[in-house]
mmCIF file of C-alpha atoms and ligand atoms in Angstrom:
data_model
loop_
_atom_site.group_PDB
_atom_site.id
_atom_site.type_symbol
_atom_site.label_atom_id
_atom_site.label_comp_id
_atom_site.label_asym_id
_atom_site.label_seq_id
_atom_site.Cartn_x
_atom_site.Cartn_y
_atom_site.Cartn_z
ATOM 1 C CA UNK A 100 131.969 94.194 -48.603
ATOM 2 C CA UNK A 101 133.002 91.094 -46.658
ATOM 3 C CA UNK A 102 135.246 91.931 -43.715
ATOM 4 C CA UNK A 103 138.855 90.867 -44.256
ATOM 5 C CA UNK A 104 141.559 91.381 -41.720
ATOM 6 C CA UNK A 105 145.295 91.382 -41.184
ATOM 7 C CA UNK A 106 146.816 91.749 -37.742
ATOM 8 C CA UNK A 107 150.181 93.071 -36.572
ATOM 9 C CA UNK A 108 151.430 93.448 -33.031
ATOM 10 C CA UNK A 109 153.339 96.323 -31.478
ATOM 11 C CA UNK A 110 155.629 94.340 -29.181
ATOM 12 C CA UNK A 111 156.071 96.285 -25.956
ATOM 13 C CA UNK A 112 155.941 93.469 -23.389
ATOM 14 C CA UNK A 113 152.999 94.010 -21.019
ATOM 15 C CA UNK A 114 151.900 97.022 -23.079
ATOM 16 C CA UNK A 115 151.852 95.127 -26.397
ATOM 17 C CA UNK A 116 148.777 95.619 -28.565
ATOM 18 C CA UNK A 117 147.290 94.489 -31.859
ATOM 19 C CA UNK A 118 146.775 96.580 -34.982
ATOM 20 C CA UNK A 119 143.906 95.121 -36.989
ATOM 21 C CA UNK A 120 143.764 96.304 -40.608
ATOM 22 C CA UNK A 121 140.930 95.509 -42.991
ATOM 23 C CA UNK A 122 137.631 96.363 -44.594
ATOM 24 C CA UNK A 123 134.516 96.575 -42.413
ATOM 25 C CA UNK A 124 136.330 96.027 -39.107
ATOM 26 C CA UNK A 125 134.350 98.621 -37.166
ATOM 27 C CA UNK A 126 131.349 96.286 -37.378
ATOM 28 C CA UNK A 127 133.202 93.335 -35.831
ATOM 29 C CA UNK A 128 132.321 93.283 -32.138
ATOM 30 C CA UNK A 129 134.740 90.436 -31.444
ATOM 31 C CA UNK A 130 137.696 92.702 -32.269
ATOM 32 C CA UNK A 131 136.811 95.509 -29.906
ATOM 33 C CA UNK A 132 134.712 94.117 -27.039
ATOM 34 C CA UNK A 133 137.495 92.039 -25.408
ATOM 35 C CA UNK A 134 139.455 95.260 -24.842
ATOM 36 C CA UNK A 135 136.692 97.038 -22.922
ATOM 37 C CA UNK A 136 136.179 96.382 -19.220
ATOM 38 C CA UNK A 137 133.182 98.586 -18.351
ATOM 39 C CA UNK A 138 129.661 99.013 -19.680
ATOM 40 C CA UNK A 139 130.322 102.638 -20.663
ATOM 41 C CA UNK A 140 132.945 104.078 -23.047
ATOM 42 C CA UNK A 141 133.829 107.606 -24.094
ATOM 43 C CA UNK A 142 134.086 108.141 -27.850
ATOM 44 C CA UNK A 143 136.080 111.249 -28.751
ATOM 45 C CA UNK A 144 135.406 112.313 -32.329
ATOM 46 C CA UNK A 145 134.647 115.441 -34.322
ATOM 47 C CA UNK A 146 131.818 117.155 -36.184
ATOM 48 C CA UNK A 147 132.867 115.636 -39.533
ATOM 49 C CA UNK A 148 133.484 112.045 -38.460
ATOM 50 C CA UNK A 149 130.582 111.695 -35.988
ATOM 51 C CA UNK A 150 127.804 111.817 -38.626
ATOM 52 C CA UNK A 151 129.720 109.265 -40.734
ATOM 53 C CA UNK A 152 130.866 106.639 -38.219
ATOM 54 C CA UNK A 153 129.658 107.243 -34.660
ATOM 55 C CA UNK A 154 126.505 105.153 -35.173
ATOM 56 C CA UNK A 155 128.479 102.286 -36.755
ATOM 57 C CA UNK A 156 130.718 102.132 -33.705
ATOM 58 C CA UNK A 157 127.817 102.621 -31.304
ATOM 59 C CA UNK A 158 125.875 99.694 -32.771
ATOM 60 C CA UNK A 159 128.937 97.432 -32.561
ATOM 61 C CA UNK A 160 129.436 98.367 -28.901
ATOM 62 C CA UNK A 161 125.740 97.788 -28.261
ATOM 63 C CA UNK A 162 126.289 94.101 -29.028
ATOM 64 C CA UNK A 163 128.265 94.026 -25.778
ATOM 65 C CA UNK A 164 125.637 96.170 -24.009
ATOM 66 C CA UNK A 165 128.140 98.999 -23.839
ATOM 67 C CA UNK A 166 126.784 102.539 -23.873
ATOM 68 C CA UNK A 167 128.590 105.483 -25.437
ATOM 69 C CA UNK A 168 129.336 108.943 -24.091
ATOM 70 C CA UNK A 169 130.106 110.862 -27.291
ATOM 71 C CA UNK A 170 132.435 113.861 -27.106
ATOM 72 C CA UNK A 171 132.152 115.649 -30.444
ATOM 73 C CA UNK A 172 134.896 118.230 -30.909
ATOM 74 C CA UNK A 173 135.258 120.960 -33.528
ATOM 75 C CA UNK A 174 137.189 119.752 -36.590
ATOM 76 C CA UNK A 175 140.641 121.012 -37.493
ATOM 77 C CA UNK A 176 144.309 121.247 -36.624
ATOM 78 C CA UNK A 177 143.652 124.732 -35.187
ATOM 79 C CA UNK A 178 141.541 123.068 -32.467
ATOM 80 C CA UNK A 179 144.356 120.790 -31.253
ATOM 81 C CA UNK A 180 144.626 122.972 -28.155
ATOM 82 C CA UNK A 181 144.305 123.081 -24.368
ATOM 83 C CA UNK A 182 140.834 124.584 -24.730
ATOM 84 C CA UNK A 183 139.570 121.682 -26.832
ATOM 85 C CA UNK A 184 141.339 119.138 -24.649
ATOM 86 C CA UNK A 185 139.454 120.562 -21.675
ATOM 87 C CA UNK A 186 136.139 119.843 -23.398
ATOM 88 C CA UNK A 187 137.036 116.137 -23.146
ATOM 89 C CA UNK A 188 137.848 116.430 -19.433
ATOM 90 C CA UNK A 189 134.645 118.441 -18.811
ATOM 91 C CA UNK A 190 132.524 115.748 -20.475
ATOM 92 C CA UNK A 191 134.253 112.845 -18.715
ATOM 93 C CA UNK A 192 134.130 114.422 -15.264
ATOM 94 C CA UNK A 193 130.519 115.490 -15.819
ATOM 95 C CA UNK A 194 129.577 111.893 -16.672
ATOM 96 C CA UNK A 195 131.602 110.478 -13.740
ATOM 97 C CA UNK A 196 133.918 108.469 -15.943
ATOM 98 C CA UNK A 197 136.309 106.386 -13.908
ATOM 99 C CA UNK A 198 139.941 105.456 -14.267
ATOM 100 C CA UNK A 199 138.802 102.115 -15.739
ATOM 101 C CA UNK A 200 136.525 103.687 -18.367
ATOM 102 C CA UNK A 201 137.880 103.262 -21.906
ATOM 103 C CA UNK A 202 138.355 106.248 -24.215
ATOM 104 C CA UNK A 203 137.982 105.498 -27.930
ATOM 105 C CA UNK A 204 139.457 108.026 -30.377
ATOM 106 C CA UNK A 205 137.404 107.885 -33.588
ATOM 107 C CA UNK A 206 138.879 110.097 -36.293
ATOM 108 C CA UNK A 207 142.106 111.252 -37.900
ATOM 109 C CA UNK A 208 145.413 112.139 -36.309
ATOM 110 C CA UNK A 209 144.131 115.273 -34.603
ATOM 111 C CA UNK A 210 141.468 113.307 -32.719
ATOM 112 C CA UNK A 211 143.868 110.409 -32.062
ATOM 113 C CA UNK A 212 146.589 112.682 -30.672
ATOM 114 C CA UNK A 213 144.176 114.687 -28.513
ATOM 115 C CA UNK A 214 142.114 111.710 -27.372
ATOM 116 C CA UNK A 215 145.291 109.852 -26.479
ATOM 117 C CA UNK A 216 146.632 112.799 -24.495
ATOM 118 C CA UNK A 217 143.323 113.132 -22.647
ATOM 119 C CA UNK A 218 143.466 109.399 -21.827
ATOM 120 C CA UNK A 219 147.060 109.725 -20.603
ATOM 121 C CA UNK A 220 146.115 112.569 -18.231
ATOM 122 C CA UNK A 221 142.628 111.657 -17.006
ATOM 123 C CA UNK A 222 142.938 110.311 -13.473
ATOM 124 C CA UNK A 223 146.610 109.663 -14.389
ATOM 125 C CA UNK A 224 145.753 107.271 -17.188
ATOM 126 C CA UNK A 225 142.706 105.444 -18.524
ATOM 127 C CA UNK A 226 142.533 102.688 -21.183
ATOM 128 C CA UNK A 227 142.519 103.995 -24.714
ATOM 129 C CA UNK A 228 141.668 102.592 -28.181
ATOM 130 C CA UNK A 229 142.516 104.104 -31.553
ATOM 131 C CA UNK A 230 139.988 103.827 -34.382
ATOM 132 C CA UNK A 231 141.798 105.833 -37.086
ATOM 133 C CA UNK A 232 139.700 107.012 -40.048
ATOM 134 C CA UNK A 233 142.228 108.816 -42.284
ATOM 135 C CA UNK A 234 145.017 107.241 -44.299
ATOM 136 C CA UNK A 235 147.558 109.275 -42.341
ATOM 137 C CA UNK A 236 146.251 108.102 -38.998
ATOM 138 C CA UNK A 237 146.011 104.473 -40.150
ATOM 139 C CA UNK A 238 149.616 104.370 -41.374
ATOM 140 C CA UNK A 239 151.237 106.499 -38.712
ATOM 141 C CA UNK A 240 149.636 108.507 -35.940
ATOM 142 C CA UNK A 241 147.445 105.791 -34.376
ATOM 143 C CA UNK A 242 150.453 103.519 -33.843
ATOM 144 C CA UNK A 243 153.217 104.128 -31.334
ATOM 145 C CA UNK A 244 151.643 106.103 -28.530
ATOM 146 C CA UNK A 245 152.699 109.653 -29.353
ATOM 147 C CA UNK A 246 149.925 111.927 -28.094
ATOM 148 C CA UNK A 247 149.922 115.721 -28.003
ATOM 149 C CA UNK A 248 148.389 119.107 -28.526
ATOM 150 C CA UNK A 249 149.961 122.075 -30.305
ATOM 151 C CA UNK A 250 151.343 125.272 -28.769
ATOM 152 C CA UNK A 251 151.463 128.594 -30.640
ATOM 153 C CA UNK A 252 155.279 128.254 -30.597
ATOM 154 C CA UNK A 253 155.401 124.710 -31.925
ATOM 155 C CA UNK A 254 153.600 121.599 -33.157
ATOM 156 C CA UNK A 255 152.856 118.752 -30.738
ATOM 157 C CA UNK A 256 154.903 120.452 -28.025
ATOM 158 C CA UNK A 257 152.734 119.385 -25.084
ATOM 159 C CA UNK A 258 152.077 115.661 -24.848
ATOM 160 C CA UNK A 259 152.923 112.217 -23.562
ATOM 161 C CA UNK A 260 153.943 108.790 -24.765
ATOM 162 C CA UNK A 261 150.875 106.699 -24.011
ATOM 163 C CA UNK A 262 150.147 103.469 -25.845
ATOM 164 C CA UNK A 263 146.655 102.380 -26.901
ATOM 165 C CA UNK A 264 145.278 98.932 -26.066
ATOM 166 C CA UNK A 265 144.182 98.369 -29.651
ATOM 167 C CA UNK A 266 144.355 99.991 -33.089
ATOM 168 C CA UNK A 267 141.417 99.221 -35.372
ATOM 169 C CA UNK A 268 142.138 100.476 -38.891
ATOM 170 C CA UNK A 269 138.946 100.010 -40.897
ATOM 171 C CA UNK A 270 139.825 100.644 -44.539
ATOM 172 C CA UNK A 271 136.140 101.225 -45.394
ATOM 173 C CA UNK A 272 136.382 104.620 -43.716
ATOM 174 C CA UNK A 273 138.779 105.746 -46.433
ATOM 175 C CA UNK A 274 135.858 105.703 -48.917
ATOM 176 C CA UNK A 275 134.611 109.027 -47.542
ATOM 177 C CA UNK A 276 138.000 110.705 -47.136
ATOM 178 C CA UNK A 277 138.467 113.818 -49.304
ATOM 179 C CA UNK A 278 141.129 113.434 -52.037
ATOM 180 C CA UNK A 279 143.344 116.101 -50.487
ATOM 181 C CA UNK A 280 143.437 114.143 -47.198
ATOM 182 C CA UNK A 281 144.175 110.851 -48.983
ATOM 183 C CA UNK A 282 147.144 112.474 -50.712
ATOM 184 C CA UNK A 283 148.372 113.938 -47.426
ATOM 185 C CA UNK A 284 148.378 110.417 -45.977
ATOM 186 C CA UNK A 285 150.539 109.203 -48.856
ATOM 187 C CA UNK A 286 153.348 111.497 -47.676
ATOM 188 C CA UNK A 287 153.771 109.363 -44.540
ATOM 189 C CA UNK A 288 153.469 106.140 -46.570
ATOM 190 C CA UNK A 289 156.273 107.248 -48.914
ATOM 191 C CA UNK A 290 158.304 108.169 -45.820
ATOM 192 C CA UNK A 291 158.627 104.502 -44.753
ATOM 193 C CA UNK A 292 160.059 103.576 -48.145
ATOM 194 C CA UNK A 293 162.524 106.449 -48.013
ATOM 195 C CA UNK A 294 163.795 105.911 -44.477
ATOM 196 C CA UNK A 295 164.184 102.119 -44.295
ATOM 197 C CA UNK A 296 162.278 100.055 -46.841
ATOM 198 C CA UNK A 297 163.651 100.434 -50.398
ATOM 199 C CA UNK A 298 161.586 97.504 -51.740
ATOM 200 C CA UNK A 299 158.434 99.229 -50.509
ATOM 201 C CA UNK A 300 159.624 102.450 -52.135
ATOM 202 C CA UNK A 301 159.975 100.588 -55.466
ATOM 203 C CA UNK A 302 156.496 99.108 -54.975
ATOM 204 C CA UNK A 303 155.112 102.598 -54.337
ATOM 205 C CA UNK A 304 156.701 103.906 -57.537
ATOM 206 C CA UNK A 305 154.781 101.208 -59.431
ATOM 207 C CA UNK A 306 151.512 101.497 -57.512
ATOM 208 C CA UNK A 307 150.987 105.120 -56.486
ATOM 209 C CA UNK A 308 148.124 105.606 -58.974
ATOM 210 C CA UNK A 309 146.331 102.542 -57.568
ATOM 211 C CA UNK A 310 146.493 104.135 -54.120
ATOM 212 C CA UNK A 311 145.146 107.404 -55.498
ATOM 213 C CA UNK A 312 142.181 105.563 -57.030
ATOM 214 C CA UNK A 313 141.612 103.842 -53.652
ATOM 215 C CA UNK A 314 142.187 100.303 -54.881
ATOM 216 C CA UNK A 315 141.386 98.388 -51.674
ATOM 217 C CA UNK A 316 144.016 95.714 -52.131
ATOM 218 C CA UNK A 317 146.744 98.285 -52.750
ATOM 219 C CA UNK A 318 145.577 100.350 -49.777
ATOM 220 C CA UNK A 319 145.504 97.284 -47.530
ATOM 221 C CA UNK A 320 149.054 96.417 -48.559
ATOM 222 C CA UNK A 321 150.324 99.986 -48.071
ATOM 223 C CA UNK A 322 148.691 100.365 -44.638
ATOM 224 C CA UNK A 323 149.977 96.962 -43.531
ATOM 225 C CA UNK A 324 153.539 97.545 -44.727
ATOM 226 C CA UNK A 325 153.613 101.052 -43.228
ATOM 227 C CA UNK A 326 152.341 99.794 -39.861
ATOM 228 C CA UNK A 327 154.808 96.895 -39.931
ATOM 229 C CA UNK A 328 157.666 99.366 -40.349
ATOM 230 C CA UNK A 329 156.321 101.624 -37.638
ATOM 231 C CA UNK A 330 155.650 98.763 -35.216
ATOM 232 C CA UNK A 331 159.252 97.588 -35.572
ATOM 233 C CA UNK A 332 160.673 101.032 -34.876
ATOM 234 C CA UNK A 333 158.378 101.640 -31.910
ATOM 235 C CA UNK A 334 159.156 98.235 -30.393
ATOM 236 C CA UNK A 335 162.881 98.975 -30.712
ATOM 237 C CA UNK A 336 162.753 102.534 -29.377
ATOM 238 C CA UNK A 337 159.424 103.404 -27.769
ATOM 239 C CA UNK A 338 160.374 106.840 -26.427
ATOM 240 C CA UNK A 339 162.527 107.986 -29.328
ATOM 241 C CA UNK A 340 165.960 107.917 -27.818
ATOM 242 C CA UNK A 341 167.400 106.596 -31.095
ATOM 243 C CA UNK A 342 166.134 105.103 -34.316
ATOM 244 C CA UNK A 343 162.448 105.995 -33.887
ATOM 245 C CA UNK A 344 163.484 109.559 -34.671
ATOM 246 C CA UNK A 345 164.014 108.488 -38.291
ATOM 247 C CA UNK A 346 160.217 108.603 -38.599
ATOM 248 C CA UNK A 347 160.664 112.365 -38.485
ATOM 249 C CA UNK A 348 162.101 112.635 -41.992
ATOM 250 C CA UNK A 349 160.880 115.975 -43.367
ATOM 251 C CA UNK A 350 159.096 116.792 -40.106
ATOM 252 C CA UNK A 351 161.482 119.411 -38.693
ATOM 253 C CA UNK A 352 160.947 121.501 -41.831
ATOM 254 C CA UNK A 353 157.305 120.384 -42.063
ATOM 255 C CA UNK A 354 156.418 121.392 -38.524
ATOM 256 C CA UNK A 355 158.016 124.803 -39.200
ATOM 257 C CA UNK A 356 155.739 125.150 -42.238
ATOM 258 C CA UNK A 357 152.620 124.165 -40.273
ATOM 259 C CA UNK A 358 153.394 126.507 -37.375
ATOM 260 C CA UNK A 359 154.692 129.348 -39.566
ATOM 261 C CA UNK A 360 151.683 129.284 -41.907
ATOM 262 C CA UNK A 361 149.147 128.941 -39.059
ATOM 263 C CA UNK A 362 147.801 125.540 -38.017
ATOM 264 C CA UNK A 363 145.444 124.067 -40.582
ATOM 265 C CA UNK A 364 146.653 126.066 -43.602
ATOM 266 C CA UNK A 365 148.989 123.320 -44.809
ATOM 267 C CA UNK A 366 147.894 119.778 -44.010
ATOM 268 C CA UNK A 367 150.432 117.833 -41.969
ATOM 269 C CA UNK A 368 151.155 115.455 -44.861
ATOM 270 C CA UNK A 369 151.585 118.332 -47.296
ATOM 271 C CA UNK A 370 154.083 120.034 -44.994
ATOM 272 C CA UNK A 371 155.938 116.725 -44.538
ATOM 273 C CA UNK A 372 156.121 116.290 -48.340
ATOM 274 C CA UNK A 373 157.685 119.727 -48.874
ATOM 275 C CA UNK A 374 159.902 119.180 -45.805
ATOM 276 C CA UNK A 375 161.112 115.859 -47.192
ATOM 277 C CA UNK A 376 162.231 117.575 -50.382
ATOM 278 C CA UNK A 377 164.185 120.143 -48.328
ATOM 279 C CA UNK A 378 165.815 117.254 -46.451
ATOM 280 C CA UNK A 379 166.579 115.524 -49.771
ATOM 281 C CA UNK A 380 168.125 118.729 -51.140
ATOM 282 C CA UNK A 381 170.317 119.018 -48.045
ATOM 283 C CA UNK A 382 171.301 115.343 -48.285
ATOM 284 C CA UNK A 383 172.367 116.044 -51.875
ATOM 285 C CA UNK A 384 174.451 119.064 -50.794
ATOM 286 C CA UNK A 385 176.207 116.804 -48.272
ATOM 287 C CA UNK A 386 177.133 114.447 -51.117
ATOM 288 C CA UNK A 387 174.876 111.596 -49.982
ATOM 289 C CA UNK A 388 172.026 111.657 -52.503
ATOM 290 C CA UNK A 389 172.736 112.522 -56.127
ATOM 291 C CA UNK A 390 170.611 114.874 -58.236
ATOM 292 C CA UNK A 391 168.944 111.864 -59.889
ATOM 293 C CA UNK A 392 167.791 110.557 -56.486
ATOM 294 C CA UNK A 393 166.355 113.974 -55.604
ATOM 295 C CA UNK A 394 164.422 114.016 -58.911
ATOM 296 C CA UNK A 395 163.198 110.504 -58.236
ATOM 297 C CA UNK A 396 161.870 111.600 -54.840
ATOM 298 C CA UNK A 397 160.359 114.768 -56.294
ATOM 299 C CA UNK A 398 158.671 112.700 -58.963
ATOM 300 C CA UNK A 399 156.874 110.335 -56.581
ATOM 301 C CA UNK A 400 155.558 113.225 -54.473
ATOM 302 C CA UNK A 401 154.378 115.053 -57.614
ATOM 303 C CA UNK A 402 152.599 111.893 -58.786
ATOM 304 C CA UNK A 403 150.976 111.646 -55.359
ATOM 305 C CA UNK A 404 149.648 115.193 -55.835
ATOM 306 C CA UNK A 405 151.755 116.621 -53.010
ATOM 307 C CA UNK A 406 153.739 119.874 -52.804
ATOM 308 C CA UNK A 407 157.479 119.624 -53.453
ATOM 309 C CA UNK A 408 158.311 123.221 -52.532
ATOM 310 C CA UNK A 409 157.683 124.854 -49.160
ATOM 311 C CA UNK A 410 156.258 128.351 -48.651
ATOM 312 C CA UNK A 411 158.669 131.296 -48.656
ATOM 313 C CA UNK A 412 158.661 132.091 -44.942
ATOM 314 C CA UNK A 413 162.295 133.251 -45.133
ATOM 315 C CA UNK A 414 165.329 131.291 -43.946
ATOM 316 C CA UNK A 415 165.484 133.160 -40.615
ATOM 317 C CA UNK A 416 161.850 132.249 -39.825
ATOM 318 C CA UNK A 417 162.404 128.614 -40.732
ATOM 319 C CA UNK A 418 165.483 128.453 -38.497
ATOM 320 C CA UNK A 419 163.677 130.152 -35.608
ATOM 321 C CA UNK A 420 160.693 127.791 -35.901
ATOM 322 C CA UNK A 421 162.982 124.775 -36.239
ATOM 323 C CA UNK A 422 164.897 125.729 -33.096
ATOM 324 C CA UNK A 423 161.891 124.441 -31.082
ATOM 325 C CA UNK A 424 162.187 120.958 -32.618
ATOM 326 C CA UNK A 425 162.036 118.105 -30.124
ATOM 327 C CA UNK A 426 165.249 116.638 -31.523
ATOM 328 C CA UNK A 427 167.297 119.718 -30.587
ATOM 329 C CA UNK A 428 169.987 118.645 -28.094
ATOM 330 C CA UNK A 429 172.139 121.117 -26.155
ATOM 331 C CA UNK A 430 170.822 123.812 -28.480
ATOM 332 C CA UNK A 431 172.046 121.934 -31.569
ATOM 333 C CA UNK A 432 169.642 121.025 -34.339
ATOM 334 C CA UNK A 433 169.669 117.386 -35.416
ATOM 335 C CA UNK A 434 168.059 116.493 -38.711
ATOM 336 C CA UNK A 435 166.903 113.282 -40.321
ATOM 337 C CA UNK A 436 168.614 113.107 -43.712
ATOM 338 C CA UNK A 437 168.978 110.497 -46.443
ATOM 339 C CA UNK A 438 172.186 108.578 -47.145
ATOM 340 C CA UNK A 439 170.327 106.942 -50.023
ATOM 341 C CA UNK A 440 166.755 106.080 -50.958
ATOM 342 C CA UNK A 441 165.793 103.552 -48.290
ATOM 343 C CA UNK A 442 168.360 104.650 -45.698
ATOM 344 C CA UNK A 443 167.868 107.601 -43.360
ATOM 345 C CA UNK A 444 170.300 108.820 -40.699
ATOM 346 C CA UNK A 445 170.145 111.328 -37.878
ATOM 347 C CA UNK A 446 172.803 113.959 -38.485
ATOM 348 C CA UNK A 447 174.278 117.129 -37.000
ATOM 349 C CA UNK A 448 176.586 117.474 -39.953
ATOM 350 C CA UNK A 449 174.807 120.180 -41.933
ATOM 351 C CA UNK A 450 175.937 123.729 -41.201
ATOM 352 C CA UNK A 451 173.432 126.532 -40.735
ATOM 353 C CA UNK A 452 174.559 127.908 -44.110
ATOM 354 C CA UNK A 453 173.862 124.568 -45.812
ATOM 355 C CA UNK A 454 170.467 124.270 -44.139
ATOM 356 C CA UNK A 455 169.644 127.822 -45.243
ATOM 357 C CA UNK A 456 170.740 127.061 -48.810
ATOM 358 C CA UNK A 457 168.510 123.971 -48.956
ATOM 359 C CA UNK A 458 165.568 126.010 -47.659
ATOM 360 C CA UNK A 459 166.255 128.740 -50.249
ATOM 361 C CA UNK A 460 166.416 126.165 -53.027
ATOM 362 C CA UNK A 461 163.210 124.403 -52.038
ATOM 363 C CA UNK A 462 160.897 127.220 -50.955
ATOM 364 C CA UNK A 463 159.084 129.391 -53.446
HETATM 365 P P1 LIG B 692 142.910 115.186 -39.313
HETATM 366 O O1 LIG B 692 142.787 114.437 -38.080
HETATM 367 O O2 LIG B 692 142.764 116.661 -39.253
HETATM 368 O O3 LIG B 692 141.878 114.598 -40.375
HETATM 369 C C1 LIG B 692 141.827 115.175 -41.656
HETATM 370 C C2 LIG B 692 140.400 115.618 -42.028
HETATM 371 O O4 LIG B 692 139.666 114.473 -42.451
HETATM 372 C C3 LIG B 692 139.611 116.228 -40.912
HETATM 373 O O5 LIG B 692 138.804 117.257 -41.423
HETATM 374 C C4 LIG B 692 138.757 115.073 -40.424
HETATM 375 O O6 LIG B 692 137.577 115.476 -39.780
HETATM 376 C C5 LIG B 692 138.443 114.390 -41.713
HETATM 377 N N1 LIG B 692 138.134 112.972 -41.655
HETATM 378 C C6 LIG B 692 138.673 112.046 -40.828
HETATM 379 N N2 LIG B 692 138.263 110.833 -41.187
HETATM 380 C C7 LIG B 692 137.436 110.980 -42.230
HETATM 381 C C8 LIG B 692 136.719 110.082 -43.039
HETATM 382 N N3 LIG B 692 136.829 108.772 -42.903
HETATM 383 N N4 LIG B 692 135.936 110.579 -44.025
HETATM 384 C C9 LIG B 692 135.864 111.922 -44.221
HETATM 385 N N5 LIG B 692 136.549 112.819 -43.514
HETATM 386 C C10 LIG B 692 137.330 112.348 -42.531
HETATM 387 O O7 LIG B 692 144.327 114.929 -40.016
HETATM 388 P P2 LIG B 692 145.247 113.643 -40.160
HETATM 389 O O8 LIG B 692 145.997 113.850 -41.411
HETATM 390 O O9 LIG B 692 144.500 112.403 -39.961
HETATM 391 O O10 LIG B 692 146.239 113.779 -38.918
HETATM 392 C C11 LIG B 692 147.138 114.870 -38.815
HETATM 393 C C12 LIG B 692 147.526 115.020 -37.378
HETATM 394 O O11 LIG B 692 148.216 113.844 -36.953
HETATM 395 C C13 LIG B 692 148.462 116.175 -37.123
HETATM 396 O O12 LIG B 692 148.031 116.892 -35.999
HETATM 397 C C14 LIG B 692 149.807 115.522 -36.853
HETATM 398 O O13 LIG B 692 150.610 116.276 -35.997
HETATM 399 C C15 LIG B 692 149.383 114.224 -36.235
HETATM 400 N N6 LIG B 692 150.355 113.136 -36.366
HETATM 401 C C16 LIG B 692 150.657 112.433 -35.236
HETATM 402 C C17 LIG B 692 151.525 111.375 -35.319
HETATM 403 C C18 LIG B 692 151.787 110.542 -34.097
HETATM 404 O O14 LIG B 692 152.691 109.693 -34.133
HETATM 405 N N7 LIG B 692 151.037 110.705 -33.038
HETATM 406 C C19 LIG B 692 152.095 111.012 -36.542
HETATM 407 C C20 LIG B 692 151.764 111.750 -37.672
HETATM 408 C C21 LIG B 692 150.882 112.812 -37.570
HETATM 409 N N1 LIG B 693 155.283 110.026 -36.381
HETATM 410 C C1 LIG B 693 156.527 109.940 -35.708
HETATM 411 C C2 LIG B 693 156.541 108.930 -34.614
HETATM 412 O O1 LIG B 693 155.548 108.324 -34.289
HETATM 413 O O2 LIG B 693 157.556 108.712 -34.027
#
C-alpha cells in the first residue's frame, strides 16, 4: 500500500519530537535517517518481532549506509526485568557503542519501555527512537518518555522519564498483530475518550467494530486522536506532577491485577479494562457516574472483547498491591476516577471501605 502519513509533535522545547503515523512508514528512509548521527545503530527487539520487521528496518537504514547491531530479547512481560535489561548493556558494551549511538526500540510496549530505560542509563543517556509495532504502543507507551522495568513487588517500579527523538508508528505492522493484542490496545484508546475527549468516546461507540476488523482509516484516526491527546498531556505535565496522571485511569487496579496474577498472565490492556470498570463502579458509588454511564462503559469494553471483571484476588491483596502505586502520597492512595464520561479527576475521596466494595462488586 502507498505510504500515507500524519505527523504530530510532542512540544517539549529543546526535547520536542515528531510522531509520524501512517501505513508503510518503516520503509521511508527520509523519516528516520535525519535523526541518526552515527553509521551504527542498536535495534532492541524481541524473538517475535525480529523475524517480522527487523529486515524491513535494516534495509531502510542501509539506504543511509547505517549498520545495525540487533539485540533480540525474549518475548513477554515476564522478561521486563533487570536480567533482560542487562542483555542490552552487555551487547552495547561488547560492540563498543558510544554515547552518540542511537538505540531504536522495535516492538510493543515491553520493548519500548525496556529499550528506553536502557537508553536513559547507557553512558548516562544515548539518543533513542521508538518504532512501536502494537496498537497499545502506538497509542500510548511510545509517546511521553516513560521507561521502566518491573519489580516483583510492582509494575514499572524502576525507570526514568526519558524522551525519544522520534516516534514512527507504522500502521502496517498491525496487520500481523494477534487479535488478543489488538483488543488490549483498544483499552488504552477507549481511555482517552473516557478521561478527556467525549467526542472521541462517541466516535469509538460508533466505530469499535471497524477497529476490530482493522479498517486502516479507522485505525489511523484512532491512533492519531489518541496520540494527540497524549501529546497534549505530556507537553503540559511531562513528569506527572498533575494532569498527566489522568492517563492512569484503571491502572492502579490494573497494575495490581498484573502483579497479583503474575506478569504476562493478564495483558496490560486487559488489566486496564477490568481496572477501568472498578474505577467506574467507585465513581458511581461516589455519586459521580450513574448506573447508566457504568453500563455504557461496560458495553464498549465488552464490544471490544475486553474483560469487565477483575480476578478474585481478594480485597486485602488488591489493597496491598495498590499500596505500591506511584501516585501514593504520604501513604495515601490517590485514584483516577470519572466525574462523567469524558472527564476524569484525581481523587483521595474514596474511603478504603468504598474501594473494597467496588473491588468486591467488580471482581469475580
Ligand atoms: P508487548 O510489548 O508485550 O507486545 C504484545 C505482544 O505482541 C508481544 O508478544 C509482542 O512480541 C507481539 N508483537 C509486537 N508487535 C507485533 C506485531 N506487529 N505483530 C505480531 N506480534 C507483535 O505488549 P504491549 O501491549 O505492546 O505493551 C504493554 C507494555 O507497555 C506493558 O509492559 C506496559 O506496562 C507498558 N506500557 C507503558 C506505557 C508508557 O507510557 N511507557 C504506557 C502503557 C503501557
Ligand atoms: N501511560 C501513562 C503515561 O504515559 O503517563
